[in-house]
mmCIF file of C-alpha atoms and ligand atoms in Angstrom:
data_model
loop_
_atom_site.group_PDB
_atom_site.id
_atom_site.type_symbol
_atom_site.label_atom_id
_atom_site.label_comp_id
_atom_site.label_asym_id
_atom_site.label_seq_id
_atom_site.Cartn_x
_atom_site.Cartn_y
_atom_site.Cartn_z
ATOM 1 C CA MET A 1 98.218 83.541 61.022
ATOM 2 C CA GLN A 2 96.088 81.685 63.631
ATOM 3 C CA LYS A 3 96.957 78.062 64.145
ATOM 4 C CA ILE A 4 93.761 76.037 65.734
ATOM 5 C CA HIS A 5 93.801 73.045 67.716
ATOM 6 C CA TRP A 6 90.133 71.731 67.469
ATOM 7 C CA HIS A 7 88.822 69.379 70.261
ATOM 8 C CA SER A 8 85.256 68.010 69.721
ATOM 9 C CA PHE A 9 83.173 66.314 72.255
ATOM 10 C CA ALA A 10 79.682 64.978 72.234
ATOM 11 C CA THR A 11 78.383 66.974 74.777
ATOM 12 C CA ALA A 12 78.748 70.458 76.844
ATOM 13 C CA GLU A 13 79.459 68.596 79.853
ATOM 14 C CA LYS A 14 82.119 66.659 78.281
ATOM 15 C CA VAL A 15 83.574 69.894 76.879
ATOM 16 C CA ALA A 16 83.584 71.399 80.476
ATOM 17 C CA ALA A 17 85.225 68.121 82.058
ATOM 18 C CA ALA A 18 88.022 68.217 79.588
ATOM 19 C CA ALA A 19 88.406 71.918 79.600
ATOM 20 C CA SER A 20 88.841 72.013 83.555
ATOM 21 C CA GLN A 21 91.290 69.139 83.390
ATOM 22 C CA GLN A 22 93.531 71.273 80.934
ATOM 23 C CA ILE A 23 93.334 74.382 83.220
ATOM 24 C CA LEU A 24 94.484 72.386 86.503
ATOM 25 C CA THR A 25 97.548 70.496 84.562
ATOM 26 C CA ALA A 26 98.453 73.875 83.228
ATOM 27 C CA ALA A 27 97.967 75.299 86.493
ATOM 28 C CA GLU A 28 100.395 72.744 88.424
ATOM 29 C CA GLN A 29 102.958 73.141 85.558
ATOM 30 C CA ALA A 30 103.142 77.108 85.826
ATOM 31 C CA ILE A 31 103.296 77.028 89.555
ATOM 32 C CA LYS A 32 105.854 74.519 89.383
ATOM 33 C CA ASP A 33 107.780 76.338 86.818
ATOM 34 C CA ARG A 34 107.150 80.287 87.941
ATOM 35 C CA GLY A 35 105.416 79.935 91.175
ATOM 36 C CA ALA A 36 102.171 81.532 90.060
ATOM 37 C CA PHE A 37 99.246 80.505 87.726
ATOM 38 C CA LYS A 38 97.818 83.725 85.759
ATOM 39 C CA LEU A 39 94.677 83.016 84.170
ATOM 40 C CA ALA A 40 92.117 85.278 82.314
ATOM 41 C CA LEU A 41 88.652 84.156 82.901
ATOM 42 C CA ALA A 42 85.821 83.969 80.083
ATOM 43 C CA GLY A 43 82.767 85.849 80.752
ATOM 44 C CA GLY A 44 79.214 84.763 79.381
ATOM 45 C CA SER A 45 77.003 81.492 80.323
ATOM 46 C CA THR A 46 79.455 78.766 78.777
ATOM 47 C CA PRO A 47 81.996 78.829 80.924
ATOM 48 C CA ASP A 48 80.014 78.458 84.272
ATOM 49 C CA LYS A 49 80.118 74.433 83.836
ATOM 50 C CA VAL A 50 84.019 74.726 83.825
ATOM 51 C CA TYR A 51 84.033 76.967 87.075
ATOM 52 C CA HIS A 52 81.956 74.651 89.063
ATOM 53 C CA LEU A 53 84.101 71.831 88.058
ATOM 54 C CA LEU A 54 87.347 73.776 89.025
ATOM 55 C CA SER A 55 85.290 74.824 92.517
ATOM 56 C CA GLU A 56 85.280 71.068 93.187
ATOM 57 C CA SER A 57 88.924 70.292 92.115
ATOM 58 C CA ARG A 58 92.142 70.186 94.347
ATOM 59 C CA ALA A 59 94.446 72.948 93.370
ATOM 60 C CA ASP A 60 97.035 75.159 95.047
ATOM 61 C CA TRP A 61 94.776 78.187 94.823
ATOM 62 C CA ALA A 62 97.148 80.405 97.016
ATOM 63 C CA ASN A 63 99.334 80.901 93.797
ATOM 64 C CA TRP A 64 96.496 81.683 91.318
ATOM 65 C CA HIS A 65 95.869 85.118 89.958
ATOM 66 C CA ILE A 66 92.553 85.936 88.293
ATOM 67 C CA TYR A 67 92.367 88.617 85.643
ATOM 68 C CA TYR A 68 88.943 88.916 83.123
ATOM 69 C CA GLY A 69 89.118 89.045 79.521
ATOM 70 C CA ASP A 70 86.175 91.603 79.529
ATOM 71 C CA GLU A 71 83.551 93.128 81.777
ATOM 72 C CA ARG A 72 79.833 95.035 81.295
ATOM 73 C CA CYS A 73 79.482 98.313 82.458
ATOM 74 C CA LEU A 74 77.023 97.368 85.343
ATOM 75 C CA PRO A 75 76.928 98.089 89.125
ATOM 76 C CA ALA A 76 79.755 96.089 90.779
ATOM 77 C CA ASP A 77 76.981 93.527 92.509
ATOM 78 C CA HIS A 78 74.667 93.542 89.328
ATOM 79 C CA PRO A 79 73.834 89.955 88.541
ATOM 80 C CA GLU A 80 74.739 90.130 84.994
ATOM 81 C CA ARG A 81 78.596 90.997 85.658
ATOM 82 C CA ASN A 82 80.890 88.445 84.290
ATOM 83 C CA SER A 83 82.653 88.793 88.086
ATOM 84 C CA GLN A 84 79.391 87.747 89.679
ATOM 85 C CA MET A 85 79.040 84.994 87.546
ATOM 86 C CA ALA A 86 82.669 83.915 88.487
ATOM 87 C CA GLN A 87 82.031 84.813 91.877
ATOM 88 C CA ALA A 88 79.074 82.480 92.299
ATOM 89 C CA SER A 89 80.407 79.463 90.492
ATOM 90 C CA LEU A 90 84.333 79.669 91.614
ATOM 91 C CA LEU A 91 85.985 82.719 93.210
ATOM 92 C CA GLY A 92 83.615 82.463 96.352
ATOM 93 C CA LYS A 93 84.159 78.762 96.919
ATOM 94 C CA VAL A 94 88.063 78.452 96.658
ATOM 95 C CA ALA A 95 91.028 80.102 98.692
ATOM 96 C CA ILE A 96 92.365 82.385 96.115
ATOM 97 C CA PRO A 97 93.454 85.287 97.831
ATOM 98 C CA ALA A 98 91.357 88.536 97.163
ATOM 99 C CA GLU A 99 94.442 90.790 96.467
ATOM 100 C CA GLN A 100 94.858 88.006 93.476
ATOM 101 C CA ILE A 101 91.550 88.509 91.937
ATOM 102 C CA HIS A 102 91.623 91.442 89.387
ATOM 103 C CA THR A 103 87.879 92.567 88.897
ATOM 104 C CA MET A 104 87.350 94.927 86.097
ATOM 105 C CA PRO A 105 86.016 98.082 87.697
ATOM 106 C CA THR A 106 83.559 98.717 85.410
ATOM 107 C CA GLU A 107 81.192 100.258 87.467
ATOM 108 C CA LEU A 108 83.143 103.223 87.184
ATOM 109 C CA GLY A 109 82.099 103.736 83.074
ATOM 110 C CA PRO A 110 83.935 102.464 80.061
ATOM 111 C CA GLU A 111 86.751 105.049 79.831
ATOM 112 C CA ALA A 112 87.938 104.908 83.902
ATOM 113 C CA ALA A 113 87.463 101.093 83.902
ATOM 114 C CA ALA A 114 89.760 100.921 81.050
ATOM 115 C CA ALA A 115 92.153 103.290 82.042
ATOM 116 C CA ALA A 116 92.249 101.519 85.612
ATOM 117 C CA TYR A 117 92.652 98.479 84.130
ATOM 118 C CA ARG A 118 95.596 99.506 81.922
ATOM 119 C CA GLU A 119 97.667 99.812 84.777
ATOM 120 C CA VAL A 120 96.634 96.209 86.147
ATOM 121 C CA ILE A 121 97.537 94.633 82.574
ATOM 122 C CA ALA A 122 100.880 96.491 82.614
ATOM 123 C CA GLY A 123 102.129 94.467 85.293
ATOM 124 C CA VAL A 124 101.432 91.325 83.394
ATOM 125 C CA ASP A 125 103.937 90.195 81.147
ATOM 126 C CA SER A 126 102.027 86.928 79.524
ATOM 127 C CA PHE A 127 99.184 85.116 80.898
ATOM 128 C CA ASP A 128 99.633 81.144 81.702
ATOM 129 C CA MET A 129 96.132 80.653 80.290
ATOM 130 C CA VAL A 130 93.161 82.776 78.476
ATOM 131 C CA LEU A 131 89.387 81.727 78.479
ATOM 132 C CA LEU A 132 87.299 83.013 76.012
ATOM 133 C CA GLY A 133 83.904 82.034 74.814
ATOM 134 C CA MET A 134 82.470 83.151 71.226
ATOM 135 C CA GLY A 135 79.033 84.768 70.379
ATOM 136 C CA GLU A 136 76.670 83.651 67.376
ATOM 137 C CA ASP A 137 78.137 86.735 65.497
ATOM 138 C CA GLY A 138 81.890 85.425 65.874
ATOM 139 C CA HIS A 139 82.758 87.720 68.646
ATOM 140 C CA THR A 140 84.763 87.087 71.447
ATOM 141 C CA ALA A 141 85.378 88.910 74.945
ATOM 142 C CA SER A 142 83.822 92.151 73.791
ATOM 143 C CA LEU A 143 85.538 92.385 70.631
ATOM 144 C CA PHE A 144 82.669 92.688 68.064
ATOM 145 C CA PRO A 145 82.437 92.462 64.111
ATOM 146 C CA GLY A 146 82.445 95.915 62.573
ATOM 147 C CA HIS A 147 83.632 97.525 65.691
ATOM 148 C CA VAL A 148 87.246 99.569 65.031
ATOM 149 C CA ASN A 149 89.463 99.463 67.993
ATOM 150 C CA SER A 150 92.714 101.120 68.586
ATOM 151 C CA PRO A 151 95.685 98.452 67.692
ATOM 152 C CA ASP A 152 98.108 100.009 70.494
ATOM 153 C CA GLU A 153 95.589 99.763 73.577
ATOM 154 C CA THR A 154 95.764 96.920 75.730
ATOM 155 C CA VAL A 155 92.206 97.323 77.107
ATOM 156 C CA HIS A 156 89.474 98.812 74.997
ATOM 157 C CA ALA A 157 86.464 101.047 76.401
ATOM 158 C CA VAL A 158 83.548 99.281 74.315
ATOM 159 C CA TYR A 159 80.368 101.170 73.036
ATOM 160 C CA ASN A 160 77.471 100.173 71.291
ATOM 161 C CA SER A 161 78.134 96.491 71.946
ATOM 162 C CA PRO A 162 75.127 94.307 69.736
ATOM 163 C CA LYS A 163 74.983 92.248 73.018
ATOM 164 C CA PRO A 164 73.575 93.783 76.098
ATOM 165 C CA PRO A 165 74.925 95.779 77.933
ATOM 166 C CA PRO A 166 76.202 98.205 75.216
ATOM 167 C CA GLU A 167 79.160 99.672 77.392
ATOM 168 C CA ARG A 168 81.920 97.462 78.228
ATOM 169 C CA ILE A 169 85.627 97.017 78.507
ATOM 170 C CA SER A 170 87.761 94.246 76.786
ATOM 171 C CA LEU A 171 91.270 93.087 76.831
ATOM 172 C CA SER A 172 92.223 93.879 73.139
ATOM 173 C CA ALA A 173 93.194 90.960 70.871
ATOM 174 C CA LYS A 174 97.039 91.766 71.251
ATOM 175 C CA THR A 175 96.765 91.423 74.986
ATOM 176 C CA LEU A 176 94.505 88.492 74.915
ATOM 177 C CA SER A 177 97.322 86.692 72.640
ATOM 178 C CA GLN A 178 100.246 87.266 74.969
ATOM 179 C CA THR A 179 99.279 83.781 76.599
ATOM 180 C CA ARG A 180 100.996 80.529 76.893
ATOM 181 C CA GLN A 181 97.717 78.750 76.396
ATOM 182 C CA LEU A 182 94.352 79.598 75.341
ATOM 183 C CA LEU A 183 90.971 77.955 75.126
ATOM 184 C CA PHE A 184 87.924 78.871 73.334
ATOM 185 C CA LEU A 185 84.855 77.172 74.763
ATOM 186 C CA VAL A 186 82.301 76.795 72.254
ATOM 187 C CA THR A 187 78.973 75.010 72.680
ATOM 188 C CA GLY A 188 75.744 74.856 71.289
ATOM 189 C CA GLU A 189 73.915 74.825 68.026
ATOM 190 C CA GLY A 190 73.270 78.746 67.725
ATOM 191 C CA LYS A 191 77.211 78.810 67.340
ATOM 192 C CA ARG A 192 77.337 76.633 64.202
ATOM 193 C CA ASP A 193 77.205 79.478 61.609
ATOM 194 C CA ALA A 194 80.074 81.310 63.012
ATOM 195 C CA VAL A 195 82.085 78.075 63.458
ATOM 196 C CA GLN A 196 81.571 77.435 60.037
ATOM 197 C CA GLN A 197 82.687 80.763 58.633
ATOM 198 C CA TRP A 198 85.814 80.787 61.091
ATOM 199 C CA ARG A 199 86.819 76.941 59.898
ATOM 200 C CA GLN A 200 86.388 78.675 56.280
ATOM 201 C CA GLY A 201 88.970 81.420 57.338
ATOM 202 C CA ILE A 202 86.681 84.480 57.337
ATOM 203 C CA ILE A 203 88.163 86.916 59.621
ATOM 204 C CA LEU A 204 85.904 87.047 62.569
ATOM 205 C CA PRO A 205 87.115 88.508 65.897
ATOM 206 C CA VAL A 206 88.006 85.089 67.139
ATOM 207 C CA ALA A 207 89.999 84.827 64.384
ATOM 208 C CA LEU A 208 92.281 87.739 65.643
ATOM 209 C CA ILE A 209 93.334 86.207 68.693
ATOM 210 C CA ARG A 210 96.712 84.588 67.938
ATOM 211 C CA PRO A 211 98.964 83.712 70.224
ATOM 212 C CA GLU A 212 102.315 81.794 69.390
ATOM 213 C CA ALA A 213 101.463 78.548 70.615
ATOM 214 C CA GLY A 214 97.944 78.524 68.733
ATOM 215 C CA VAL A 215 94.380 78.378 70.361
ATOM 216 C CA ASP A 216 92.688 75.243 71.658
ATOM 217 C CA VAL A 217 88.758 75.121 70.611
ATOM 218 C CA TYR A 218 86.617 72.826 72.856
ATOM 219 C CA ILE A 219 83.610 72.630 70.933
ATOM 220 C CA ASP A 220 80.823 70.197 71.392
ATOM 221 C CA ALA A 221 78.835 68.272 68.520
ATOM 222 C CA ALA A 222 75.825 70.785 68.562
ATOM 223 C CA ALA A 223 78.565 73.440 67.527
ATOM 224 C CA LEU A 224 80.724 71.872 65.258
ATOM 225 C CA GLY A 225 77.662 70.509 62.911
HETATM 226 C C1 6PG B 1 80.374 88.592 77.575
HETATM 227 C C2 6PG B 1 81.465 87.750 77.123
HETATM 228 C C3 6PG B 1 81.387 87.360 75.623
HETATM 229 C C4 6PG B 1 80.639 85.656 75.725
HETATM 230 C C5 6PG B 1 80.238 85.224 74.245
HETATM 231 C C6 6PG B 1 79.347 83.809 74.501
HETATM 232 O O1 6PG B 1 80.439 89.433 78.702
HETATM 233 O O2 6PG B 1 79.277 88.472 77.405
HETATM 234 O O3 6PG B 1 82.444 87.794 77.514
HETATM 235 O O4 6PG B 1 82.034 87.308 74.681
HETATM 236 O O5 6PG B 1 81.935 85.181 75.999
HETATM 237 O O6 6PG B 1 79.102 86.263 74.138
HETATM 238 O O7 6PG B 1 78.257 83.868 75.535
HETATM 239 P P1 6PG B 1 77.799 82.787 76.020
HETATM 240 O O8 6PG B 1 78.590 81.891 76.553
HETATM 241 O O9 6PG B 1 76.487 82.883 77.228
HETATM 242 O O10 6PG B 1 77.084 81.921 74.829
#
């Protein structure tokens, strides 16, 4: 059963402000308790505001470790790569050591990239925080409705994605659920139908993400309806 904590805000800007505050607070606590903050970044456009706010904040960046929830199979410098978005709005502006930024090598193609990233994930017992977005069909990371993924894999090679580009890699639902905290960032009217289905208990991909502590959904009024 998925435990959901809904946090609704009037605007996308307020969602971003509250979410970035929760991330900074979690980072401080994780570094105090364990000496490191392991964060998995979300892709898509919604997190961009959060990344910008984080880049303007004070934090112990030297102890941040960055992973990705999913990535698009495009050349490494392609502007549509989630890593390029994160680089432009956060990673290129703060002093996180390069060796602690674990980009998904999707320029290698789905199979080789997934195999390489399974090695990276093998070294992570649990994330401190995972960030996720949600698509209008209820997909999250690159876990899409109707796609069948092997439950034993930690990282999936993804084909025939309904959202371009068709080839991607994604952390599995199980891997995404191995985290102390998980934030969904959901804004905009386009997400309203999927949100209503989710609240009615329909098992969309978002509903398959089940960390022990539950999930926090940061949502604006337009998406909540
Ligand atoms: C991707 C994302 C994807 C995204 C949703 C929402 O690579 O496209 O990881 O899961 O989070 O599609 O996208 P928006 O935030 O742009 O609406």
